[in-house]
Amino acid sequence: LHSKIFTDASSRSIGALNKITFNTRFVMKTLMTICPGTVLLVFSISSWIIAAWTVRVCERENMYHDKQEVTSNFLGAMWLISITFLSIGYGDMVPHTYCGKGVCLLTGIMGAGCTALVVAVVARKLELTKAEKHVHNFMMDTQLTKRVKNAAANVLRETWLIYKHTRLVKKPDQARVRKHQRKFLQAIHQLRSVKIEQGKLNDQANTLADLAKTQNVLYDLMSELHAQHEELEARLASLESRLDALGASLQALPGLIAQAIRPPPPPLPPRPGPGPLDQAARSPPCQWPPVAPSDCG
């Protein structure tokens, strides 16, 4: 439960930082990202059933059209909605009431939207994953490296042949020289094209690397937020304990103040010292008859 509460709190915190509201629109987008095929299938089937039932109810109110068309059974209404949803429109069944026509119009609009969503989902599924893109870029880089080497070798070869047929022969053959010059220009153009493709591939690889770095940065940021959240919880717990201690001290404060301002008790009067009468009173009584002189003091 604690982990679930923390996950909800962290999700809402991240949403608040990015100005994202957790509403129905966000939930639908999340479902379309997680399971788009299931969502579209459920939406299409439920839309067909509701629209077919609505068309049949609307067409039942019309008592002048052929009863064998739409209102004959529910499957006929489903057939009408299906061909309208898929934008086929055979024309074998048509609605006769304005209510039915309106439902069919809305069904056609929903069908066009669902068709666009299906195309988008299929295009997303056909995209390469991150690992597949890395493998594809590696293969393309290897192939382009070979093409660069071949193009550079062709440039060097045609340069040598032009020099050979112009400088190393007594009578140059102009037709052969022009032929090698054309091949030389084609080799240079091919080398430039391969270099441009290699540069584009490197840019794509750098983009993937930047995305990986961004993911690592986001992961580090999430870890830091988690640590700060735990530290904040510890500080709040210590602050609550201090507030409890402060409350107890405030409750005991009136008694301490009353005890501090209470006047001290008056001092006791001094007791007088012992006199002769006191000594006589404290002396033991005489015994009779006296036995010794000391018995009577």
Short mmCIF file of C-alpha atoms in Angstrom, two decimals:
data_model
loop_
_atom_site.label_atom_id
_atom_site.label_comp_id
_atom_site.label_asym_id
_atom_site.label_seq_id
_atom_site.Cartn_x
_atom_site.Cartn_y
_atom_site.Cartn_z
CA LEU A 1 0.00 0.00 0.00
CA HIS A 2 2.85 2.36 0.85
CA SER A 3 4.56 1.67 -2.47
CA LYS A 4 1.27 2.23 -4.33
CA ILE A 5 0.70 5.52 -2.52
CA PHE A 6 4.26 6.59 -3.24
CA THR A 7 3.88 5.62 -6.91
CA ASP A 8 0.66 7.62 -7.20
CA ALA A 9 2.26 10.60 -5.46
CA SER A 10 5.37 10.45 -7.63
CA SER A 11 3.25 10.09 -10.79
CA ARG A 12 1.15 13.09 -9.86
CA SER A 13 4.29 15.06 -9.01
CA ILE A 14 5.83 14.30 -12.40
CA GLY A 15 2.52 15.15 -14.08
CA ALA A 16 2.36 18.46 -12.24
CA LEU A 17 5.93 19.29 -13.22
CA ASN A 18 5.11 18.59 -16.88
CA LYS A 19 1.66 20.25 -16.70
CA ILE A 20 -0.16 16.96 -17.33
CA THR A 21 -3.64 16.32 -15.90
CA PHE A 22 -4.71 12.76 -15.15
CA ASN A 23 -8.10 12.84 -16.87
CA THR A 24 -10.05 10.62 -19.28
CA ARG A 25 -8.16 11.99 -22.29
CA PHE A 26 -4.82 11.02 -20.77
CA VAL A 27 -6.12 7.54 -19.87
CA MET A 28 -7.41 6.98 -23.41
CA LYS A 29 -4.07 8.03 -24.88
CA THR A 30 -2.30 5.65 -22.52
CA LEU A 31 -4.58 2.78 -23.54
CA MET A 32 -4.03 3.58 -27.23
CA THR A 33 -0.29 3.42 -26.60
CA ILE A 34 -0.38 0.16 -24.62
CA CYS A 35 -3.01 -1.85 -26.53
CA PRO A 36 -4.25 0.11 -29.57
CA GLY A 37 -5.67 -2.90 -31.42
CA THR A 38 -7.85 -3.98 -28.51
CA VAL A 39 -9.12 -0.46 -27.91
CA LEU A 40 -10.04 0.07 -31.57
CA LEU A 41 -11.71 -3.34 -31.81
CA VAL A 42 -13.82 -2.78 -28.69
CA PHE A 43 -14.73 0.74 -29.79
CA SER A 44 -15.70 -0.36 -33.30
CA ILE A 45 -17.85 -3.31 -32.20
CA SER A 46 -19.60 -1.31 -29.48
CA SER A 47 -20.21 1.56 -31.95
CA TRP A 48 -21.67 -0.88 -34.51
CA ILE A 49 -24.03 -2.43 -31.97
CA ILE A 50 -25.24 0.90 -30.56
CA ALA A 51 -25.64 2.46 -34.01
CA ALA A 52 -27.48 -0.61 -35.39
CA TRP A 53 -29.90 -0.63 -32.46
CA THR A 54 -30.46 3.13 -32.84
CA VAL A 55 -31.09 2.86 -36.59
CA ARG A 56 -33.55 0.01 -36.09
CA VAL A 57 -35.44 1.98 -33.44
CA CYS A 58 -35.53 5.07 -35.67
CA GLU A 59 -36.66 3.16 -38.74
CA ARG A 60 -39.43 1.39 -36.83
CA GLU A 61 -41.19 4.72 -36.43
CA ASN A 62 -41.54 5.04 -40.18
CA MET A 63 -44.57 3.04 -41.33
CA TYR A 64 -44.32 3.76 -45.07
CA HIS A 65 -41.01 2.16 -46.06
CA ASP A 66 -40.44 -1.45 -46.97
CA LYS A 67 -40.39 -3.52 -43.81
CA GLN A 68 -37.98 -6.02 -45.31
CA GLU A 69 -35.05 -3.61 -45.43
CA VAL A 70 -33.72 -2.33 -42.11
CA THR A 71 -36.29 -3.17 -39.48
CA SER A 72 -36.69 -6.79 -40.52
CA ASN A 73 -34.00 -8.00 -38.10
CA PHE A 74 -31.03 -6.74 -36.14
CA LEU A 75 -28.54 -8.31 -38.56
CA GLY A 76 -29.88 -6.16 -41.38
CA ALA A 77 -29.24 -3.03 -39.33
CA MET A 78 -25.76 -4.32 -38.48
CA TRP A 79 -25.10 -4.82 -42.20
CA LEU A 80 -26.15 -1.26 -42.97
CA ILE A 81 -23.95 0.15 -40.19
CA SER A 82 -20.98 -2.01 -41.22
CA ILE A 83 -20.94 -0.92 -44.86
CA THR A 84 -21.45 2.69 -43.75
CA PHE A 85 -18.67 2.47 -41.12
CA LEU A 86 -16.24 0.99 -43.65
CA SER A 87 -17.20 3.59 -46.29
CA ILE A 88 -18.29 0.89 -48.76
CA GLY A 89 -21.91 1.86 -49.33
CA TYR A 90 -23.39 -0.86 -51.56
CA GLY A 91 -26.75 0.88 -51.63
CA ASP A 92 -28.83 -2.24 -51.02
CA MET A 93 -30.10 -0.75 -47.74
CA VAL A 94 -30.77 2.91 -47.04
CA PRO A 95 -32.35 4.70 -44.06
CA HIS A 96 -35.66 6.49 -44.64
CA THR A 97 -36.01 8.64 -41.52
CA TYR A 98 -33.97 11.69 -40.59
CA CYS A 99 -33.00 9.98 -37.37
CA GLY A 100 -31.60 6.98 -39.24
CA LYS A 101 -29.82 9.20 -41.76
CA GLY A 102 -28.20 11.16 -38.95
CA VAL A 103 -27.01 7.99 -37.25
CA CYS A 104 -25.56 6.71 -40.53
CA LEU A 105 -23.80 10.04 -41.07
CA LEU A 106 -22.20 9.89 -37.62
CA THR A 107 -21.27 6.27 -38.26
CA GLY A 108 -19.46 7.22 -41.47
CA ILE A 109 -17.52 9.98 -39.66
CA MET A 110 -16.51 7.57 -36.88
CA GLY A 111 -15.51 5.00 -39.50
CA ALA A 112 -13.20 7.49 -41.23
CA GLY A 113 -11.59 8.37 -37.90
CA CYS A 114 -11.12 4.73 -36.92
CA THR A 115 -9.62 3.98 -40.34
CA ALA A 116 -7.05 6.76 -39.83
CA LEU A 117 -6.24 5.39 -36.37
CA VAL A 118 -5.80 1.87 -37.75
CA VAL A 119 -3.38 3.18 -40.39
CA ALA A 120 -1.42 5.05 -37.71
CA VAL A 121 -1.27 1.97 -35.48
CA VAL A 122 -0.11 -0.27 -38.33
CA ALA A 123 2.56 2.27 -39.33
CA ARG A 124 3.78 2.40 -35.72
CA LYS A 125 3.94 -1.40 -35.55
CA LEU A 126 5.99 -1.51 -38.74
CA GLU A 127 8.63 0.81 -37.32
CA LEU A 128 11.96 -0.64 -36.23
CA THR A 129 12.65 -0.99 -32.55
CA LYS A 130 15.67 0.60 -30.89
CA ALA A 131 17.75 -2.59 -31.09
CA GLU A 132 16.69 -3.17 -34.70
CA LYS A 133 17.68 0.40 -35.56
CA HIS A 134 21.12 -0.16 -34.04
CA VAL A 135 21.59 -3.34 -36.10
CA HIS A 136 20.29 -1.65 -39.24
CA ASN A 137 22.61 1.33 -38.75
CA PHE A 138 25.57 -0.98 -38.22
CA MET A 139 24.81 -2.91 -41.41
CA MET A 140 24.27 0.28 -43.40
CA ASP A 141 27.47 1.78 -42.05
CA THR A 142 29.44 -1.32 -43.09
CA GLN A 143 27.89 -1.24 -46.55
CA LEU A 144 28.50 2.49 -47.00
CA THR A 145 32.11 2.11 -45.87
CA LYS A 146 32.64 -0.48 -48.61
CA ARG A 147 30.96 1.79 -51.16
CA VAL A 148 33.18 4.70 -50.12
CA LYS A 149 36.28 2.57 -50.58
CA ASN A 150 35.11 1.37 -53.99
CA ALA A 151 34.26 4.91 -55.13
CA ALA A 152 37.62 6.22 -53.93
CA ALA A 153 39.38 3.37 -55.73
CA ASN A 154 37.46 4.20 -58.94
CA VAL A 155 38.51 7.85 -58.65
CA LEU A 156 42.17 6.88 -58.25
CA ARG A 157 41.99 4.38 -61.10
CA GLU A 158 40.40 6.84 -63.52
CA THR A 159 42.94 9.51 -62.49
CA TRP A 160 45.77 7.11 -63.25
CA LEU A 161 44.27 6.11 -66.58
CA ILE A 162 43.81 9.76 -67.60
CA TYR A 163 47.42 10.50 -66.67
CA LYS A 164 48.58 7.36 -68.49
CA HIS A 165 46.77 8.16 -71.77
CA THR A 166 47.79 11.83 -71.74
CA ARG A 167 51.37 11.80 -70.42
CA LEU A 168 52.83 8.32 -70.90
CA VAL A 169 51.98 7.77 -74.56
CA LYS A 170 53.47 9.45 -77.56
CA LYS A 171 50.15 10.03 -79.32
CA PRO A 172 47.19 10.44 -76.92
CA ASP A 173 43.87 8.96 -77.92
CA GLN A 174 41.37 11.77 -77.27
CA ALA A 175 38.32 9.47 -77.39
CA ARG A 176 39.77 7.21 -74.72
CA VAL A 177 40.82 10.22 -72.65
CA ARG A 178 37.32 11.70 -72.77
CA LYS A 179 35.90 8.30 -71.84
CA HIS A 180 38.08 8.09 -68.73
CA GLN A 181 37.31 11.70 -67.87
CA ARG A 182 33.59 10.92 -67.90
CA LYS A 183 34.21 7.89 -65.69
CA PHE A 184 36.32 10.07 -63.40
CA LEU A 185 33.48 12.59 -62.98
CA GLN A 186 30.97 9.77 -62.39
CA ALA A 187 33.26 8.28 -59.73
CA ILE A 188 33.55 11.66 -57.99
CA HIS A 189 29.76 12.09 -58.06
CA GLN A 190 29.27 8.58 -56.67
CA LEU A 191 31.81 9.27 -53.91
CA ARG A 192 30.00 12.46 -52.91
CA SER A 193 26.62 10.69 -52.87
CA VAL A 194 27.96 7.92 -50.65
CA LYS A 195 29.54 10.50 -48.34
CA ILE A 196 26.19 12.31 -48.02
CA GLU A 197 24.38 9.05 -47.18
CA GLN A 198 27.05 8.22 -44.63
CA GLY A 199 26.61 11.63 -43.02
CA LYS A 200 22.83 11.14 -42.76
CA LEU A 201 23.37 7.75 -41.18
CA ASN A 202 25.79 9.24 -38.66
CA ASP A 203 23.22 11.93 -37.81
CA GLN A 204 20.60 9.23 -37.15
CA ALA A 205 23.06 7.33 -34.97
CA ASN A 206 23.85 10.50 -33.03
CA THR A 207 20.11 11.08 -32.56
CA LEU A 208 19.72 7.59 -31.11
CA ALA A 209 22.71 8.20 -28.83
CA ASP A 210 21.17 11.49 -27.70
CA LEU A 211 17.91 9.69 -26.93
CA ALA A 212 19.78 7.11 -24.87
CA LYS A 213 21.56 9.89 -22.97
CA THR A 214 18.24 11.62 -22.37
CA GLN A 215 16.79 8.40 -20.96
CA ASN A 216 19.78 8.03 -18.63
CA VAL A 217 19.38 11.63 -17.48
CA LEU A 218 15.68 11.08 -16.81
CA TYR A 219 16.47 7.91 -14.85
CA ASP A 220 19.02 9.77 -12.73
CA LEU A 221 16.51 12.56 -12.18
CA MET A 222 13.85 10.08 -11.04
CA SER A 223 16.33 8.45 -8.65
CA GLU A 224 17.24 11.85 -7.23
CA LEU A 225 13.57 12.76 -6.79
CA HIS A 226 12.97 9.46 -4.99
CA ALA A 227 15.89 10.10 -2.62
CA GLN A 228 14.72 13.65 -1.95
CA HIS A 229 11.20 12.35 -1.27
CA GLU A 230 12.51 9.88 1.31
CA GLU A 231 14.65 12.59 2.94
CA LEU A 232 11.63 14.89 3.06
CA GLU A 233 9.55 12.17 4.73
CA ALA A 234 12.27 11.67 7.37
CA ARG A 235 12.42 15.39 8.03
CA LEU A 236 8.63 15.59 8.35
CA ALA A 237 8.65 12.70 10.83
CA SER A 238 11.31 14.41 12.98
CA LEU A 239 9.40 17.69 12.76
CA GLU A 240 6.21 15.96 13.93
CA SER A 241 8.03 14.50 16.94
CA ARG A 242 9.44 17.92 17.81
CA LEU A 243 6.01 19.49 17.50
CA ASP A 244 4.59 16.84 19.85
CA ALA A 245 7.33 17.57 22.40
CA LEU A 246 6.69 21.31 22.03
CA GLY A 247 2.94 20.77 22.58
CA ALA A 248 3.62 18.79 25.76
CA SER A 249 5.92 21.55 27.00
CA LEU A 250 3.27 24.19 26.29
CA GLN A 251 0.69 22.17 28.21
CA ALA A 252 3.03 21.98 31.24
CA LEU A 253 3.96 25.68 31.03
CA PRO A 254 0.96 27.09 33.04
CA GLY A 255 1.77 24.85 36.02
CA LEU A 256 5.42 25.87 35.93
CA ILE A 257 4.49 29.57 35.76
CA ALA A 258 2.04 29.22 38.70
CA GLN A 259 4.69 27.42 40.72
CA ALA A 260 7.22 30.15 39.93
CA ILE A 261 5.03 33.10 40.92
CA ARG A 262 3.61 31.49 44.14
CA PRO A 263 4.88 33.47 47.30
CA PRO A 264 7.24 31.55 49.60
CA PRO A 265 5.87 30.42 53.01
CA PRO A 266 6.66 32.74 56.08
CA PRO A 267 9.65 31.71 58.21
CA LEU A 268 8.99 29.95 61.51
CA PRO A 269 9.67 31.98 64.79
CA PRO A 270 12.84 31.03 66.64
CA ARG A 271 12.41 28.74 69.60
CA PRO A 272 13.72 30.09 73.01
CA GLY A 273 16.62 28.37 74.74
CA PRO A 274 16.11 26.03 77.69
CA GLY A 275 15.61 27.83 81.18
CA PRO A 276 15.81 26.59 84.74
CA LEU A 277 12.13 25.77 84.73
CA ASP A 278 12.53 23.75 81.63
CA GLN A 279 15.43 21.92 83.11
CA ALA A 280 13.40 21.20 86.28
CA ALA A 281 10.54 20.04 84.13
CA ARG A 282 12.83 17.83 82.13
CA SER A 283 14.50 16.34 85.24
CA PRO A 284 13.20 12.93 86.30
CA PRO A 285 10.77 12.83 89.28
CA CYS A 286 12.04 12.16 92.77
CA GLN A 287 11.73 8.77 94.24
CA TRP A 288 10.37 8.45 97.70
CA PRO A 289 11.94 7.53 99.90
CA PRO A 290 15.14 8.94 98.42
CA VAL A 291 17.80 6.44 97.98
CA ALA A 292 20.57 8.76 96.97
CA PRO A 293 20.96 12.51 96.91
CA SER A 294 21.01 12.45 93.15
CA ASP A 295 17.54 11.01 92.90
CA CYS A 296 15.91 14.38 93.63
CA GLY A 297 17.99 16.46 91.33
#
